[in-house]
mmCIF file of C-alpha atoms in Angstrom:
data_model
loop_
_atom_site.group_PDB
_atom_site.id
_atom_site.type_symbol
_atom_site.label_atom_id
_atom_site.label_comp_id
_atom_site.label_asym_id
_atom_site.label_seq_id
_atom_site.Cartn_x
_atom_site.Cartn_y
_atom_site.Cartn_z
ATOM 1 C CA ILE A 17 0.000 0.000 0.000
ATOM 2 C CA GLU A 18 1.439 3.335 -1.029
ATOM 3 C CA VAL A 19 0.820 6.174 1.410
ATOM 4 C CA PRO A 20 1.329 9.758 0.201
ATOM 5 C CA GLU A 21 3.350 11.860 2.645
ATOM 6 C CA GLU A 22 0.464 14.311 3.095
ATOM 7 C CA TRP A 23 -1.687 11.385 4.304
ATOM 8 C CA THR A 24 0.703 10.432 7.107
ATOM 9 C CA PHE A 25 -0.486 11.560 10.521
ATOM 10 C CA HIS A 26 0.849 11.433 14.071
ATOM 11 C CA GLU A 27 -1.828 11.803 16.743
ATOM 12 C CA ASP A 28 -0.761 13.120 20.152
ATOM 13 C CA TYR A 29 -4.327 13.270 21.431
ATOM 14 C CA THR A 30 -5.960 10.722 23.730
ATOM 15 C CA GLY A 31 -7.324 7.541 22.175
ATOM 16 C CA TYR A 32 -10.256 7.670 24.604
ATOM 17 C CA GLU A 33 -11.891 10.378 22.448
ATOM 18 C CA TYR A 34 -13.743 9.825 19.171
ATOM 19 C CA SER A 35 -13.162 13.345 17.903
ATOM 20 C CA ARG A 36 -9.500 14.302 17.866
ATOM 21 C CA PRO A 37 -7.542 16.631 15.569
ATOM 22 C CA GLU A 38 -5.635 14.204 13.338
ATOM 23 C CA LEU A 39 -8.376 11.575 13.239
ATOM 24 C CA ASP A 40 -10.886 14.224 12.163
ATOM 25 C CA LYS A 41 -8.579 15.104 9.231
ATOM 26 C CA ILE A 42 -8.317 11.410 8.333
ATOM 27 C CA ARG A 43 -12.123 11.054 8.317
ATOM 28 C CA LYS A 44 -12.413 13.923 5.812
ATOM 29 C CA ILE A 45 -9.826 12.288 3.544
ATOM 30 C CA LEU A 46 -11.555 8.892 3.741
ATOM 31 C CA GLU A 47 -14.952 10.406 3.015
ATOM 32 C CA LYS A 48 -13.623 11.879 -0.258
ATOM 33 C CA ASN A 49 -11.368 8.942 -1.203
ATOM 34 C CA LYS A 50 -13.430 5.795 -0.774
ATOM 35 C CA ARG A 51 -11.903 2.342 -1.116
ATOM 36 C CA THR A 52 -8.649 3.292 0.517
ATOM 37 C CA ALA A 53 -6.975 1.902 3.631
ATOM 38 C CA LEU A 54 -6.246 3.209 7.093
ATOM 39 C CA ILE A 55 -2.954 1.887 8.466
ATOM 40 C CA VAL A 56 -2.429 2.193 12.214
ATOM 41 C CA LYS A 57 0.500 0.957 14.285
ATOM 42 C CA SER A 58 -1.768 -1.164 16.519
ATOM 43 C CA GLY A 59 -5.292 -1.303 17.941
ATOM 44 C CA ASP A 60 -4.422 0.623 21.077
ATOM 45 C CA ARG A 61 -3.112 3.473 18.890
ATOM 46 C CA LEU A 62 -6.449 3.626 17.049
ATOM 47 C CA ALA A 63 -8.603 3.752 20.190
ATOM 48 C CA ARG A 64 -8.312 3.203 23.932
ATOM 49 C CA SER A 65 -12.054 2.774 24.353
ATOM 50 C CA ALA A 66 -14.139 -0.084 22.958
ATOM 51 C CA LEU A 67 -16.967 2.346 22.150
ATOM 52 C CA VAL A 68 -14.631 4.702 20.290
ATOM 53 C CA ALA A 69 -13.109 1.764 18.374
ATOM 54 C CA LEU A 70 -16.562 0.622 17.252
ATOM 55 C CA MET A 71 -17.526 4.133 16.171
ATOM 56 C CA ILE A 72 -14.333 4.388 14.099
ATOM 57 C CA ALA A 73 -14.976 0.926 12.632
ATOM 58 C CA GLY A 74 -18.452 2.141 11.632
ATOM 59 C CA ASP A 75 -16.879 5.108 9.836
ATOM 60 C CA LEU A 76 -14.446 2.837 8.003
ATOM 61 C CA VAL A 77 -17.227 0.536 6.823
ATOM 62 C CA LYS A 78 -19.254 3.570 5.670
ATOM 63 C CA TYR A 79 -16.244 4.953 3.758
ATOM 64 C CA GLU A 80 -15.435 1.503 2.296
ATOM 65 C CA THR A 81 -12.000 1.703 3.909
ATOM 66 C CA GLN A 82 -9.830 -1.237 4.900
ATOM 67 C CA LEU A 83 -8.206 -1.234 8.322
ATOM 68 C CA HIS A 84 -4.631 -2.478 8.714
ATOM 69 C CA PHE A 85 -2.561 -2.742 11.893
ATOM 70 C CA VAL A 86 1.187 -2.703 11.338
ATOM 71 C CA SER A 87 1.408 -5.179 14.206
ATOM 72 C CA ARG A 88 -0.675 -7.855 12.416
ATOM 73 C CA GLY A 89 -1.940 -6.870 8.975
ATOM 74 C CA MET A 90 -5.471 -6.387 7.666
ATOM 75 C CA VAL A 91 -8.237 -6.313 10.297
ATOM 76 C CA ASP A 92 -11.612 -7.762 9.358
ATOM 77 C CA ILE A 93 -14.330 -5.363 10.569
ATOM 78 C CA ARG A 94 -16.974 -6.426 8.020
ATOM 79 C CA SER A 95 -17.814 -10.000 8.973
ATOM 80 C CA PRO A 96 -19.581 -10.821 12.261
ATOM 81 C CA GLU A 97 -16.609 -12.925 13.386
ATOM 82 C CA GLY A 98 -14.059 -10.278 12.416
ATOM 83 C CA LEU A 99 -16.014 -7.532 14.154
ATOM 84 C CA PHE A 100 -16.336 -9.715 17.264
ATOM 85 C CA ILE A 101 -12.558 -10.224 17.398
ATOM 86 C CA PHE A 102 -12.026 -6.485 16.809
ATOM 87 C CA GLN A 103 -14.421 -5.699 19.688
ATOM 88 C CA MET A 104 -12.617 -8.087 22.024
ATOM 89 C CA GLU A 105 -9.261 -6.554 21.137
ATOM 90 C CA ALA A 106 -10.690 -3.052 21.674
ATOM 91 C CA SER A 107 -12.108 -4.122 25.059
ATOM 92 C CA GLY A 108 -8.709 -5.533 25.998
ATOM 93 C CA ASN A 109 -7.024 -2.262 24.991
ATOM 94 C CA GLU A 110 -9.491 -0.334 27.155
ATOM 95 C CA TYR A 111 -8.917 -2.691 30.090
ATOM 96 C CA TRP A 112 -5.122 -2.494 29.913
ATOM 97 C CA GLY A 113 -5.225 1.277 29.427
ATOM 98 C CA SER A 114 -7.391 1.602 32.550
ATOM 99 C CA LYS A 115 -5.079 -0.718 34.509
ATOM 100 C CA ALA A 116 -2.049 1.354 33.475
ATOM 101 C CA LYS A 117 -3.769 4.570 34.620
ATOM 102 C CA GLN A 118 -4.722 2.929 37.911
ATOM 103 C CA ALA A 119 -1.159 1.716 38.502
ATOM 104 C CA MET A 120 0.253 5.188 37.795
ATOM 105 C CA ARG A 121 -2.264 6.837 40.155
ATOM 106 C CA GLU A 122 -1.506 4.346 42.909
ATOM 107 C CA GLY A 123 2.244 4.706 42.357
ATOM 108 C CA ARG A 124 2.086 8.505 42.573
ATOM 109 C CA ARG A 125 -0.091 8.298 45.696
ATOM 110 C CA ALA A 126 2.294 5.844 47.354
ATOM 111 C CA GLN A 127 5.267 8.059 46.493
ATOM 112 C CA ALA A 128 3.528 11.160 47.849
ATOM 113 C CA GLU A 129 2.545 9.374 51.075
ATOM 114 C CA SER A 130 6.152 8.305 51.627
ATOM 115 C CA GLY A 131 7.428 11.818 50.901
ATOM 116 C CA ILE A 132 9.014 10.945 47.560
ATOM 117 C CA ALA A 133 8.853 13.837 45.111
ATOM 118 C CA THR A 134 7.024 13.129 41.882
ATOM 119 C CA GLY A 135 7.793 15.020 38.704
ATOM 120 C CA GLN A 136 10.679 17.278 37.867
ATOM 121 C CA GLY A 137 11.386 20.890 38.638
ATOM 122 C CA PRO A 138 11.191 22.838 41.842
ATOM 123 C CA ALA A 139 8.923 21.861 44.711
ATOM 124 C CA PRO A 140 5.568 23.653 44.959
ATOM 125 C CA TYR A 141 5.406 26.761 47.138
ATOM 126 C CA GLY A 142 5.334 25.638 50.760
ATOM 127 C CA TYR A 143 7.650 22.684 50.202
ATOM 128 C CA ARG A 144 11.331 21.956 49.630
ATOM 129 C CA LYS A 145 13.000 19.048 47.889
ATOM 130 C CA GLU A 146 16.042 17.288 49.288
ATOM 131 C CA GLY A 147 18.093 14.518 47.735
ATOM 132 C CA ARG A 148 18.712 13.435 44.160
ATOM 133 C CA ARG A 149 16.747 11.320 41.696
ATOM 134 C CA ARG A 150 14.957 8.413 43.384
ATOM 135 C CA GLU A 151 16.200 9.596 46.756
ATOM 136 C CA THR A 152 14.435 12.971 46.442
ATOM 137 C CA ARG A 153 12.020 13.707 49.280
ATOM 138 C CA VAL A 154 9.614 16.594 49.780
ATOM 139 C CA PHE A 155 9.409 18.399 53.118
ATOM 140 C CA ILE A 156 7.081 21.116 54.350
ATOM 141 C CA HIS A 157 8.760 24.525 54.531
ATOM 142 C CA GLU A 158 7.081 25.898 57.666
ATOM 143 C CA ALA A 159 7.442 29.630 56.888
ATOM 144 C CA GLU A 160 5.829 29.224 53.459
ATOM 145 C CA ALA A 161 3.287 26.706 54.762
ATOM 146 C CA GLY A 162 2.132 29.409 57.208
ATOM 147 C CA VAL A 163 1.513 31.724 54.247
ATOM 148 C CA VAL A 164 -0.434 28.973 52.443
ATOM 149 C CA ARG A 165 -2.601 28.485 55.551
ATOM 150 C CA LEU A 166 -3.137 32.241 55.779
ATOM 151 C CA ILE A 167 -4.185 32.439 52.116
ATOM 152 C CA PHE A 168 -6.584 29.544 52.691
ATOM 153 C CA GLU A 169 -8.106 31.257 55.743
ATOM 154 C CA TRP A 170 -8.542 34.562 53.927
ATOM 155 C CA TYR A 171 -9.956 33.033 50.759
ATOM 156 C CA VAL A 172 -12.146 30.222 52.116
ATOM 157 C CA ILE A 173 -13.175 31.376 55.577
ATOM 158 C CA GLU A 174 -13.149 35.171 55.267
ATOM 159 C CA GLN A 175 -14.039 35.047 51.515
ATOM 160 C CA ILE A 176 -11.495 37.692 50.552
ATOM 161 C CA GLY A 177 -10.723 37.876 46.830
ATOM 162 C CA PRO A 178 -7.338 37.197 45.187
ATOM 163 C CA VAL A 179 -6.600 40.887 44.472
ATOM 164 C CA GLU A 180 -6.968 41.823 48.145
ATOM 165 C CA ILE A 181 -5.031 38.744 49.266
ATOM 166 C CA ALA A 182 -2.108 39.694 46.993
ATOM 167 C CA ARG A 183 -2.241 43.273 48.307
ATOM 168 C CA ARG A 184 -2.167 42.065 51.937
ATOM 169 C CA LEU A 185 0.729 39.657 51.336
ATOM 170 C CA ASN A 186 2.765 42.380 49.613
ATOM 171 C CA ALA A 187 1.957 44.849 52.435
ATOM 172 C CA ARG A 188 3.173 42.297 55.007
ATOM 173 C CA GLY A 189 6.382 41.798 53.009
ATOM 174 C CA GLU A 190 5.811 38.061 52.609
ATOM 175 C CA PRO A 191 8.271 36.559 50.087
ATOM 176 C CA SER A 192 6.422 35.543 46.920
ATOM 177 C CA PRO A 193 6.676 32.129 45.231
ATOM 178 C CA ALA A 194 9.127 33.728 42.773
ATOM 179 C CA ALA A 195 11.306 34.777 45.701
ATOM 180 C CA SER A 196 11.098 31.205 46.963
ATOM 181 C CA LEU A 197 12.341 29.973 43.591
ATOM 182 C CA LYS A 198 15.094 32.590 43.629
ATOM 183 C CA HIS A 199 16.251 31.089 46.917
ATOM 184 C CA ASN A 200 16.729 27.748 45.131
ATOM 185 C CA TYR A 201 17.375 28.897 41.557
ATOM 186 C CA ALA A 202 19.287 32.168 41.249
ATOM 187 C CA ARG A 203 18.149 32.786 37.658
ATOM 188 C CA VAL A 204 14.529 33.497 38.745
ATOM 189 C CA LYS A 205 13.957 37.158 39.553
ATOM 190 C CA PHE A 206 12.133 38.338 42.678
ATOM 191 C CA GLY A 207 8.443 39.000 42.140
ATOM 192 C CA LYS A 208 5.485 40.392 44.009
ATOM 193 C CA TRP A 209 2.335 38.519 44.908
ATOM 194 C CA THR A 210 -0.298 38.691 42.190
ATOM 195 C CA PRO A 211 -3.944 37.595 42.100
ATOM 196 C CA GLY A 212 -2.875 34.587 40.006
#
């Protein structure tokens, strides 16, 4: 199968959605150019939801388009047996995608509960990071944590708006998050509190 360069797409959008930027472009091409083929790396790259996979399969049948997975060749979505196998594969993709998300959530939660920093970059305002790589831990920075508690009290309990909160923090001379970053990363300039 020859694929023109202008018909080669790379989708960075979630496979859990039916409507996504590159797939929408592909649908328009297939609608105009019937009896072509859609070649996808594998089923989990086409869709991460069984419902979405079936909707796409319906489009392909309507546009008289063959479906090919690089991982295993042509996929039969026209016969009852072929569609059944396609549905089972799509359900498996959805299951394993959900399990992967669950494992990542649980892993991040476990790391956070043990004080292990997740992600890169500086610690959020109110915290400090210590250690390197897998040994990095996050600790509460009490002076900044007091400011966070104060902001919470003003905003939630006293129902003061962000503009007034920023004004009060600047009037008190509280170091801003930018000043906190400057403490750790000299390239960041000092800043004042803002409503954001």
